[in-house]
XYZ file of N, CA and C in Angstrom:
735
model
N 135.150 131.097 150.802
C 135.113 130.723 149.392
C 136.495 130.235 148.961
N 136.527 129.467 147.913
C 137.777 128.978 147.359
C 138.311 129.966 146.329
N 139.586 130.299 146.446
C 140.209 131.166 145.451
C 140.412 130.414 144.143
N 140.755 129.135 144.238
C 140.925 128.334 143.037
C 139.613 128.299 142.253
N 139.707 128.575 140.980
C 138.574 128.599 140.046
C 137.637 129.788 140.253
N 138.019 130.736 141.105
C 137.205 131.930 141.283
C 137.381 132.874 140.100
N 136.464 133.831 139.988
C 136.551 134.871 138.960
C 136.655 136.202 139.698
N 137.738 136.915 139.454
C 138.108 138.039 140.303
C 138.304 139.307 139.476
N 137.893 140.429 140.043
C 138.221 141.726 139.465
C 139.075 142.496 140.463
N 140.222 142.979 139.990
C 141.159 143.733 140.826
C 141.294 145.138 140.267
N 141.004 146.138 141.081
C 141.216 147.517 140.645
C 142.637 147.948 140.992
N 143.157 148.880 140.202
C 144.527 149.335 140.427
C 145.533 148.214 140.314
N 145.386 147.400 139.269
C 146.147 146.151 139.153
C 147.497 146.317 138.477
N 147.860 147.515 138.084
C 149.049 147.692 137.260
C 150.351 147.788 138.049
N 150.285 147.901 139.366
C 151.514 148.008 140.150
C 151.216 147.749 141.621
N 152.280 147.677 142.426
C 152.150 147.601 143.869
C 151.299 146.445 144.362
N 150.403 146.735 145.275
C 149.566 145.704 145.875
C 148.649 145.079 144.837
N 148.126 145.871 143.908
C 147.247 145.322 142.875
C 147.949 144.306 142.007
N 149.156 144.615 141.589
C 149.947 143.671 140.803
C 150.218 142.399 141.596
N 150.520 142.566 142.891
C 150.764 141.398 143.742
C 149.527 140.517 143.843
N 148.346 141.130 143.881
C 147.108 140.352 143.919
C 146.948 139.532 142.647
N 147.206 140.140 141.503
C 147.051 139.405 140.246
C 147.979 138.196 140.223
N 149.222 138.384 140.632
C 150.175 137.274 140.663
C 149.720 136.188 141.634
N 149.296 136.590 142.829
C 148.870 135.614 143.838
C 147.627 134.860 143.386
N 146.695 135.559 142.763
C 145.477 134.916 142.264
C 145.795 133.921 141.157
N 146.704 134.310 140.270
C 147.110 133.404 139.199
C 147.762 132.155 139.766
N 148.652 132.341 140.746
C 149.320 131.200 141.380
C 148.326 130.290 142.109
N 147.256 130.896 142.645
C 146.268 130.134 143.406
C 145.264 129.410 142.516
N 145.297 129.691 141.222
C 144.417 128.969 140.304
C 143.101 129.642 140.003
N 143.018 130.958 140.196
C 141.801 131.664 139.791
C 141.572 131.443 138.299
N 140.336 131.200 137.927
C 140.069 130.849 136.537
C 140.072 132.058 135.614
N 139.695 133.214 136.147
C 139.704 134.437 135.348
C 139.977 135.614 136.276
N 140.851 136.507 135.809
C 141.205 137.681 136.594
C 141.049 138.908 135.697
N 140.112 139.766 136.041
C 139.965 141.036 135.351
C 140.907 142.030 136.038
N 141.971 142.407 135.341
C 142.959 143.340 135.879
C 142.665 144.720 135.313
N 142.376 145.677 136.176
C 141.956 146.983 135.704
C 142.930 148.070 136.132
N 142.992 149.118 135.303
C 143.797 150.296 135.600
C 143.299 151.439 134.737
N 143.612 152.664 135.144
C 143.181 153.822 134.358
C 143.829 153.824 132.971
N 145.063 153.365 132.882
C 145.766 153.281 131.596
C 145.951 151.805 131.252
N 145.232 151.330 130.260
C 145.265 149.897 129.947
C 146.644 149.461 129.451
N 147.405 150.384 128.871
C 148.748 150.024 128.402
C 149.672 149.655 129.560
N 149.370 150.149 130.754
C 150.202 149.854 131.918
C 150.017 148.427 132.408
N 149.086 147.677 131.822
C 148.795 146.308 132.249
C 149.486 145.248 131.384
N 150.285 145.663 130.410
C 150.874 144.699 129.482
C 151.724 143.656 130.192
N 152.562 144.083 131.119
C 153.417 143.134 131.837
C 152.590 142.228 132.750
N 151.500 142.752 133.280
C 150.632 141.957 134.155
C 149.965 140.842 133.352
N 149.467 141.165 132.179
C 148.789 140.179 131.340
C 149.748 139.060 130.956
N 151.031 139.391 130.816
C 152.024 138.392 130.418
C 152.192 137.285 131.455
N 151.737 137.522 132.676
C 151.794 136.482 133.713
C 150.998 135.263 133.275
N 149.818 135.513 132.692
C 148.979 134.432 132.174
C 147.991 135.019 131.173
N 148.371 135.030 129.923
C 147.542 135.664 128.900
C 146.208 134.951 128.695
N 146.108 133.725 129.158
C 144.852 132.982 128.983
C 143.827 133.301 130.065
N 144.271 133.733 131.237
C 143.331 133.947 132.333
C 143.222 135.398 132.796
N 144.168 136.253 132.405
C 144.158 137.644 132.851
C 143.639 138.533 131.727
N 142.570 139.257 132.041
C 141.913 140.112 131.057
C 142.099 141.567 131.466
N 142.820 142.358 130.663
C 143.034 143.765 131.017
C 141.828 144.619 130.637
N 141.456 145.528 131.541
C 140.343 146.426 131.281
C 140.708 147.833 131.739
N 140.351 148.809 130.934
C 140.561 150.198 131.324
C 139.476 150.613 132.306
N 139.873 151.161 133.448
C 138.885 151.539 134.446
C 139.435 152.612 135.376
N 138.747 153.725 135.398
C 138.940 154.762 136.410
C 137.755 154.625 137.356
N 138.003 154.296 138.614
C 136.888 153.979 139.524
C 136.070 155.206 139.920
N 136.476 156.388 139.468
C 135.639 157.571 139.683
C 134.753 157.866 138.475
N 134.855 157.035 137.435
C 134.110 157.239 136.197
C 132.943 156.260 136.145
N 131.751 156.756 136.394
C 130.580 155.874 136.483
C 130.282 155.176 135.157
N 130.525 155.846 134.049
C 130.271 155.225 132.746
C 131.210 154.040 132.528
N 132.491 154.211 132.844
C 133.435 153.107 132.703
C 133.088 151.956 133.644
N 132.670 152.276 134.856
C 132.285 151.220 135.804
C 131.130 150.404 135.244
N 130.138 151.072 134.686
C 128.983 150.367 134.124
C 129.410 149.458 132.967
N 130.341 149.939 132.137
C 130.816 149.135 131.006
C 131.567 147.900 131.494
N 132.407 148.079 132.505
C 133.166 146.949 133.048
C 132.233 145.951 133.721
N 131.258 146.439 134.462
C 130.309 145.552 135.125
C 129.517 144.729 134.104
N 129.197 145.327 132.987
C 128.470 144.608 131.931
C 129.331 143.496 131.343
N 130.628 143.743 131.224
C 131.546 142.751 130.673
C 131.858 141.632 131.666
N 131.875 141.968 132.941
C 132.379 141.047 133.968
C 131.236 140.495 134.825
N 130.255 139.897 134.188
C 129.082 139.389 134.887
C 129.352 138.095 135.659
N 130.540 137.517 135.478
C 130.854 136.255 136.149
C 131.697 136.437 137.414
N 131.958 137.664 137.809
C 132.810 137.930 138.978
C 132.170 137.424 140.265
N 132.958 136.735 141.084
C 132.481 136.388 142.436
C 133.429 136.877 143.535
N 134.481 137.626 143.152
C 135.362 138.254 144.123
C 135.812 139.608 143.572
N 135.498 140.663 144.307
C 135.889 142.019 143.949
C 136.951 142.495 144.932
N 138.103 142.904 144.404
C 139.168 143.438 145.248
C 139.317 144.917 144.943
N 138.843 145.742 145.875
C 138.921 147.193 145.746
C 140.278 147.653 146.267
N 141.232 147.717 145.349
C 142.593 148.080 145.717
C 142.965 149.484 145.263
N 142.383 149.970 144.172
C 142.781 151.266 143.626
C 142.617 152.365 144.661
N 143.625 153.200 144.762
C 143.567 154.303 145.706
C 144.633 155.331 145.396
N 144.483 156.504 145.966
C 145.446 157.589 145.769
C 145.791 158.182 147.126
N 146.918 158.876 147.166
C 147.327 159.513 148.411
C 148.318 160.620 148.159
N 148.242 161.657 148.974
C 149.197 162.757 148.883
C 149.787 163.003 150.263
N 151.023 163.401 150.300
C 151.662 163.704 151.569
C 151.251 165.075 152.071
N 151.543 165.319 153.326
C 151.223 166.614 153.917
C 149.947 166.579 154.719
N 149.756 167.624 155.506
C 148.603 167.707 156.393
C 147.465 168.498 155.787
N 146.707 169.142 156.643
C 145.485 169.824 156.223
C 145.685 171.305 155.903
N 146.920 171.797 155.965
C 147.117 173.240 155.837
C 148.041 173.633 154.689
N 148.336 172.705 153.788
C 149.049 173.079 152.576
C 148.128 173.918 151.684
N 148.732 174.624 150.737
C 147.933 175.511 149.887
C 146.890 174.753 149.076
N 147.209 173.502 148.703
C 146.273 172.711 147.888
C 145.635 171.572 148.674
N 145.629 171.673 149.995
C 145.183 170.540 150.813
C 143.705 170.210 150.614
N 142.873 171.201 150.374
C 141.447 170.925 150.174
C 141.235 170.182 148.857
N 141.934 170.619 147.812
C 141.830 169.934 146.521
C 142.328 168.495 146.622
N 143.422 168.290 147.337
C 143.957 166.947 147.517
C 142.995 166.078 148.328
N 142.380 166.665 149.329
C 141.422 165.912 150.145
C 140.225 165.465 149.315
N 139.740 166.330 148.437
C 138.621 165.961 147.564
C 139.026 164.828 146.621
N 140.227 164.911 146.070
C 140.750 163.885 145.168
C 140.840 162.541 145.886
N 141.386 162.553 147.093
C 141.524 161.314 147.862
C 140.166 160.742 148.244
N 139.262 161.589 148.687
C 137.936 161.105 149.089
C 137.158 160.594 147.880
N 137.250 161.292 146.764
C 136.520 160.866 145.563
C 136.998 159.499 145.085
N 138.288 159.241 145.202
C 138.826 157.959 144.743
C 138.692 156.884 145.809
N 139.251 157.128 146.973
C 139.350 156.082 147.996
C 137.997 155.707 148.587
N 137.132 156.694 148.795
C 135.807 156.411 149.360
C 134.752 156.251 148.268
N 134.507 157.307 147.515
C 133.412 157.245 146.543
C 133.699 156.229 145.436
N 134.943 156.160 144.969
C 135.264 155.181 143.929
C 134.975 153.760 144.383
N 135.360 153.439 145.615
C 135.081 152.107 146.157
C 133.585 151.884 146.321
N 132.877 152.922 146.758
C 131.413 152.813 146.875
C 130.776 152.553 145.519
N 131.219 153.270 144.498
C 130.678 153.045 143.151
C 130.891 151.596 142.708
N 132.080 151.079 142.962
C 132.390 149.704 142.556
C 131.519 148.701 143.306
N 131.341 148.905 144.589
C 130.524 147.980 145.383
C 129.076 148.009 144.912
N 128.557 149.198 144.668
C 127.167 149.299 144.196
C 126.994 148.615 142.838
N 127.999 148.714 141.972
C 127.892 148.097 140.647
C 127.995 146.586 140.707
N 128.832 146.069 141.624
C 129.121 144.634 141.616
C 128.359 143.835 142.668
N 127.738 144.471 143.627
C 126.962 143.714 144.616
C 125.879 142.859 143.959
N 125.114 143.373 142.978
C 124.119 142.510 142.320
C 124.757 141.350 141.563
N 125.929 141.574 140.990
C 126.628 140.510 140.260
C 127.081 139.426 141.232
N 127.627 139.835 142.364
C 128.034 138.859 143.377
C 126.830 138.058 143.866
N 125.707 138.726 144.028
C 124.495 138.035 144.478
C 124.079 136.958 143.486
N 124.080 137.303 142.198
C 123.652 136.328 141.190
C 124.643 135.175 141.054
N 125.875 135.389 141.555
C 126.898 134.341 141.485
C 127.126 133.660 142.834
N 126.130 133.729 143.703
C 126.173 132.961 144.940
C 126.624 133.711 146.178
N 126.873 135.010 146.053
C 127.267 135.802 147.220
C 128.680 136.334 147.096
N 129.635 135.428 146.982
C 131.014 135.831 146.759
C 131.600 136.674 147.865
N 132.549 137.524 147.499
C 133.265 138.316 148.503
C 133.755 139.633 147.915
N 133.941 140.594 148.803
C 134.544 141.884 148.491
C 135.690 142.086 149.472
N 136.845 142.494 148.971
C 137.963 142.861 149.837
C 138.311 144.318 149.588
N 138.218 145.129 150.626
C 138.591 146.535 150.533
C 139.976 146.720 151.144
N 140.905 147.252 150.356
C 142.255 147.476 150.861
C 142.276 148.819 151.574
N 142.352 148.756 152.878
C 142.310 149.927 153.737
C 143.740 150.318 154.109
N 144.017 150.513 155.387
C 145.328 150.931 155.865
C 145.226 151.059 157.375
N 146.369 151.013 158.053
C 146.326 151.348 159.482
C 145.880 152.801 159.663
N 146.039 153.613 158.614
C 145.562 154.998 158.665
C 144.044 155.077 158.716
N 143.359 153.956 158.508
C 141.900 153.918 158.642
C 141.466 154.022 160.094
N 142.338 153.589 160.998
C 141.953 153.504 162.411
C 142.755 154.441 163.308
N 143.816 155.040 162.763
C 144.580 156.045 163.504
C 145.115 157.053 162.489
N 144.821 158.321 162.700
C 145.269 159.320 161.723
C 146.782 159.464 161.769
N 147.389 159.439 160.583
C 148.819 159.685 160.433
C 148.958 161.126 159.943
N 149.306 162.062 160.808
C 149.223 163.488 160.450
C 150.035 163.884 159.228
N 151.099 163.141 158.896
C 151.842 163.475 157.676
C 151.059 163.100 156.423
N 149.978 162.340 156.610
C 149.052 161.991 155.531
C 147.623 162.208 156.034
N 147.353 163.410 156.501
C 146.112 163.664 157.218
C 144.849 163.392 156.425
N 144.731 163.964 155.224
C 143.492 163.789 154.469
C 143.400 162.397 153.862
N 144.554 161.791 153.539
C 144.549 160.386 153.105
C 143.975 159.515 154.217
N 144.417 159.757 155.452
C 143.902 158.992 156.596
C 142.393 159.163 156.723
N 141.931 160.389 156.527
C 140.488 160.643 156.632
C 139.719 159.868 155.568
N 140.259 159.813 154.350
C 139.568 159.082 153.287
C 139.546 157.581 153.565
N 140.622 157.066 154.138
C 140.662 155.641 154.472
C 139.773 155.328 155.675
N 139.647 156.273 156.598
C 138.704 156.085 157.710
C 137.272 156.008 157.186
N 136.976 156.831 156.182
C 135.646 156.772 155.560
C 135.424 155.426 154.885
N 136.463 154.906 154.234
C 136.349 153.599 153.578
C 136.173 152.487 154.608
N 136.815 152.623 155.762
C 136.634 151.650 156.844
C 135.177 151.621 157.287
N 134.593 152.799 157.472
C 133.185 152.867 157.872
C 132.284 152.308 156.785
N 132.596 152.613 155.524
C 131.842 152.044 154.403
C 131.905 150.523 154.427
N 133.084 149.991 154.701
C 133.257 148.537 154.747
C 132.332 147.913 155.776
N 132.261 148.512 156.943
C 131.382 147.995 157.992
C 129.915 148.090 157.582
N 129.558 149.209 156.943
C 128.164 149.405 156.554
C 127.702 148.433 155.484
N 128.502 148.261 154.426
C 128.080 147.350 153.360
C 128.169 145.900 153.825
N 129.060 145.627 154.772
C 129.110 144.261 155.339
C 127.759 143.904 155.948
N 127.178 144.842 156.678
C 125.868 144.601 157.287
C 124.781 144.473 156.224
N 124.809 145.344 155.226
C 123.756 145.343 154.228
C 123.817 144.136 153.295
N 125.031 143.634 153.032
C 125.178 142.532 152.083
C 125.199 141.157 152.747
N 125.087 141.127 154.057
C 125.110 139.839 154.755
C 123.961 138.944 154.297
N 122.810 139.537 154.047
C 121.634 138.745 153.676
C 121.813 138.029 152.342
N 122.650 138.558 151.456
C 122.866 137.888 150.163
C 124.087 136.972 150.206
N 124.693 136.843 151.379
C 125.793 135.903 151.555
C 127.139 136.402 151.066
N 127.301 137.734 150.975
C 128.572 138.299 150.512
C 129.486 138.581 151.693
N 130.652 137.979 151.680
C 131.689 138.253 152.672
C 132.357 139.580 152.327
N 132.455 140.490 153.306
C 133.104 141.783 153.092
C 134.308 141.869 154.023
N 135.480 141.969 153.425
C 136.741 141.899 154.163
C 137.428 143.259 154.141
N 137.856 143.708 155.310
C 138.664 144.913 155.416
C 140.115 144.534 155.684
N 141.027 145.096 154.900
C 142.454 144.763 155.007
C 143.202 146.021 155.456
N 143.990 145.898 156.525
C 144.603 147.053 157.168
C 146.132 146.961 157.165
N 146.774 147.139 156.014
C 148.233 147.040 155.996
C 148.895 148.194 156.740
N 150.074 147.914 157.273
C 150.972 148.979 157.672
C 151.723 149.450 156.439
N 152.877 150.065 156.610
C 153.638 150.539 155.453
C 154.025 149.392 154.514
N 153.815 149.617 153.223
C 154.088 148.610 152.203
C 155.121 149.178 151.230
N 155.983 148.314 150.733
C 157.050 148.729 149.837
C 156.506 148.970 148.433
N 155.840 150.119 148.265
C 155.276 150.531 146.984
C 155.684 151.982 146.731
N 155.340 152.488 145.557
C 155.630 153.891 145.257
C 154.950 154.808 146.265
N 153.712 154.502 146.629
C 152.988 155.333 147.580
C 153.621 155.273 148.969
N 154.209 154.124 149.299
C 154.758 153.942 150.635
C 156.130 154.538 150.851
N 156.743 155.080 149.796
C 158.103 155.604 149.916
C 158.206 156.733 150.935
N 157.123 157.479 151.108
C 157.160 158.639 152.000
C 157.010 158.265 153.480
N 156.688 157.020 153.761
C 156.415 156.611 155.138
C 157.725 156.234 155.833
N 158.076 156.890 156.942
C 159.353 156.633 157.607
C 159.300 155.444 158.563
N 158.798 154.321 158.077
C 158.686 153.112 158.890
C 159.112 151.908 158.052
N 159.426 150.797 158.721
C 159.760 149.573 157.996
C 158.584 149.129 157.133
N 158.900 148.588 155.966
C 157.857 148.224 155.009
C 157.905 146.735 154.677
N 156.741 146.188 154.323
C 156.647 144.787 153.909
C 156.375 144.723 152.416
N 156.694 143.615 151.763
C 156.437 143.505 150.318
C 154.942 143.399 150.023
N 154.500 143.914 148.875
C 153.088 143.822 148.506
C 152.569 142.390 148.490
N 153.423 141.435 148.151
C 152.981 140.040 148.090
C 152.454 139.556 149.436
N 153.009 140.075 150.531
C 152.541 139.666 151.864
C 151.100 140.097 152.086
N 150.753 141.274 151.610
C 149.381 141.770 151.757
C 148.422 140.908 150.939
N 148.802 140.619 149.708
C 147.937 139.823 148.833
C 147.716 138.430 149.388
N 148.771 137.755 149.780
C 148.638 136.384 150.281
C 147.827 136.326 151.564
N 148.066 137.262 152.478
C 147.306 137.278 153.739
C 145.827 137.517 153.480
N 145.536 138.388 152.518
C 144.138 138.687 152.199
C 143.435 137.483 151.589
N 144.076 136.818 150.654
C 143.442 135.652 150.023
C 143.216 134.536 151.033
N 144.154 134.349 151.953
C 143.972 133.350 153.005
C 142.767 133.709 153.875
N 142.630 134.997 154.205
C 141.501 135.434 155.033
C 140.176 135.211 154.319
N 140.145 135.499 153.011
C 138.913 135.289 152.248
C 138.522 133.817 152.276
N 139.483 132.942 152.086
C 139.185 131.514 152.110
C 138.692 131.058 153.478
N 139.171 131.706 154.536
C 138.793 131.318 155.899
C 137.586 132.084 156.432
N 137.075 133.042 155.647
C 135.912 133.815 156.072
C 136.215 134.843 157.136
N 137.452 135.333 157.201
C 137.862 136.328 158.196
C 137.548 137.725 157.665
N 136.894 138.549 158.481
C 136.409 139.842 158.006
C 137.424 140.978 158.125
N 138.294 140.942 159.127
C 139.270 142.011 159.342
C 140.667 141.408 159.340
N 141.550 141.976 158.511
C 142.864 141.383 158.290
C 143.963 142.373 158.667
N 144.832 141.976 159.582
C 146.057 142.711 159.897
C 147.206 141.909 159.300
N 147.668 142.273 158.100
C 148.529 141.375 157.342
C 150.025 141.492 157.623
N 150.405 142.315 158.607
C 151.828 142.501 158.876
C 152.010 142.907 160.342
N 153.258 142.889 160.788
C 153.555 143.128 162.200
C 153.169 144.542 162.643
N 153.400 145.545 161.790
C 153.040 146.916 162.163
C 151.540 147.048 162.357
N 150.775 146.463 161.442
C 149.324 146.498 161.563
C 148.860 145.827 162.856
N 149.421 144.688 163.148
C 149.046 143.965 164.362
C 149.387 144.770 165.612
N 150.542 145.457 165.591
C 150.942 146.267 166.737
C 150.033 147.471 166.918
N 149.626 148.091 165.807
C 148.715 149.239 165.886
C 147.397 148.843 166.538
N 146.822 147.721 166.118
C 145.552 147.294 166.706
C 145.718 146.924 168.177
N 146.837 146.321 168.514
C 147.091 146.000 169.927
C 147.235 147.277 170.740
N 147.907 148.280 170.183
C 148.104 149.540 170.893
C 146.803 150.305 171.063
N 145.927 150.229 170.068
C 144.620 150.874 170.186
C 143.840 150.272 171.353
N 143.926 148.962 171.509
C 143.241 148.298 172.615
C 143.814 148.726 173.958
N 145.112 148.947 174.001
C 145.767 149.289 175.262
C 145.634 150.767 175.611
N 145.933 151.646 174.634
C 145.922 153.091 174.917
C 145.895 153.845 173.588
N 144.690 154.073 173.085
C 144.537 154.710 171.778
C 145.098 156.126 171.777
N 144.937 156.852 172.874
C 145.430 158.232 172.933
C 146.955 158.271 172.869
N 147.617 157.346 173.528
C 149.080 157.299 173.472
C 149.551 157.013 172.056
N 148.840 156.152 171.336
C 149.206 155.854 169.952
C 149.028 157.086 169.070
N 147.947 157.820 169.287
C 147.726 159.066 168.539
C 148.900 160.026 168.737
N 149.333 160.174 169.983
C 150.459 161.069 170.282
C 151.747 160.568 169.639
N 151.916 159.257 169.604
C 153.120 158.678 169.001
C 153.193 158.999 167.516
N 152.077 158.848 166.812
C 152.071 159.146 165.386
C 152.259 160.635 165.126
N 151.821 161.474 166.069
C 152.008 162.907 165.902
C 153.484 163.294 165.889
N 154.306 162.510 166.552
C 155.738 162.812 166.590
C 156.423 162.562 165.247
N 155.753 161.879 164.336
C 156.343 161.601 163.023
C 156.221 162.791 162.070
N 155.493 163.835 162.474
C 155.398 165.027 161.636
C 156.775 165.658 161.487
N 157.142 166.055 160.278
C 158.431 166.738 160.102
C 158.467 168.032 160.890
N 159.603 168.306 161.504
C 159.751 169.506 162.346
C 160.189 170.709 161.515
């Protein structure tokens, strides 16, 4: 599909990768961009990029009532970018690890599922369109310092594959994006080199235009997938060494 003149909804658009998507979409000529965040006041600077084409909407992707309201307003969407997500550091044995795991799964997996279920019929009525799910290299290899976050992203990876199969008949392209460490607030805890959010956004939009389903948008991501092909167990052991001693 062409990004130019597309109508796009971006979740978690107020900062980081979401903000980069809004900027990249505006530069590419998207005709309308629904920029969403839990706090609509946090979108003021984003709207200033192009007040004529960027529409701010309050949206918590775990709130089914808000999702229904946004879907009713945004009936012209033909590209959904599921970017909103949460993450906590630490493994599975902290005192609050179960609560954190539920929070991550409810947002990263169920929130994305809610959005896809709400917008799949809209994409169908608008010719099929596309969905981009922002995953992580943690979707395909657990990073023990972010154990439950990795589990939630692995669930989202499986969801991406499942809805890709189910939505193929209506002509909806479903894209999975697997960044390595990104220079965002969430990425500060990762002890690896980071890439700018703009690189993730631009690589994803290029993939959507080319019909590519799986995107490794940076060198770390590409190396992880290559290492999985060569020796997945060795890669697992390598990531285990990143746990604080």
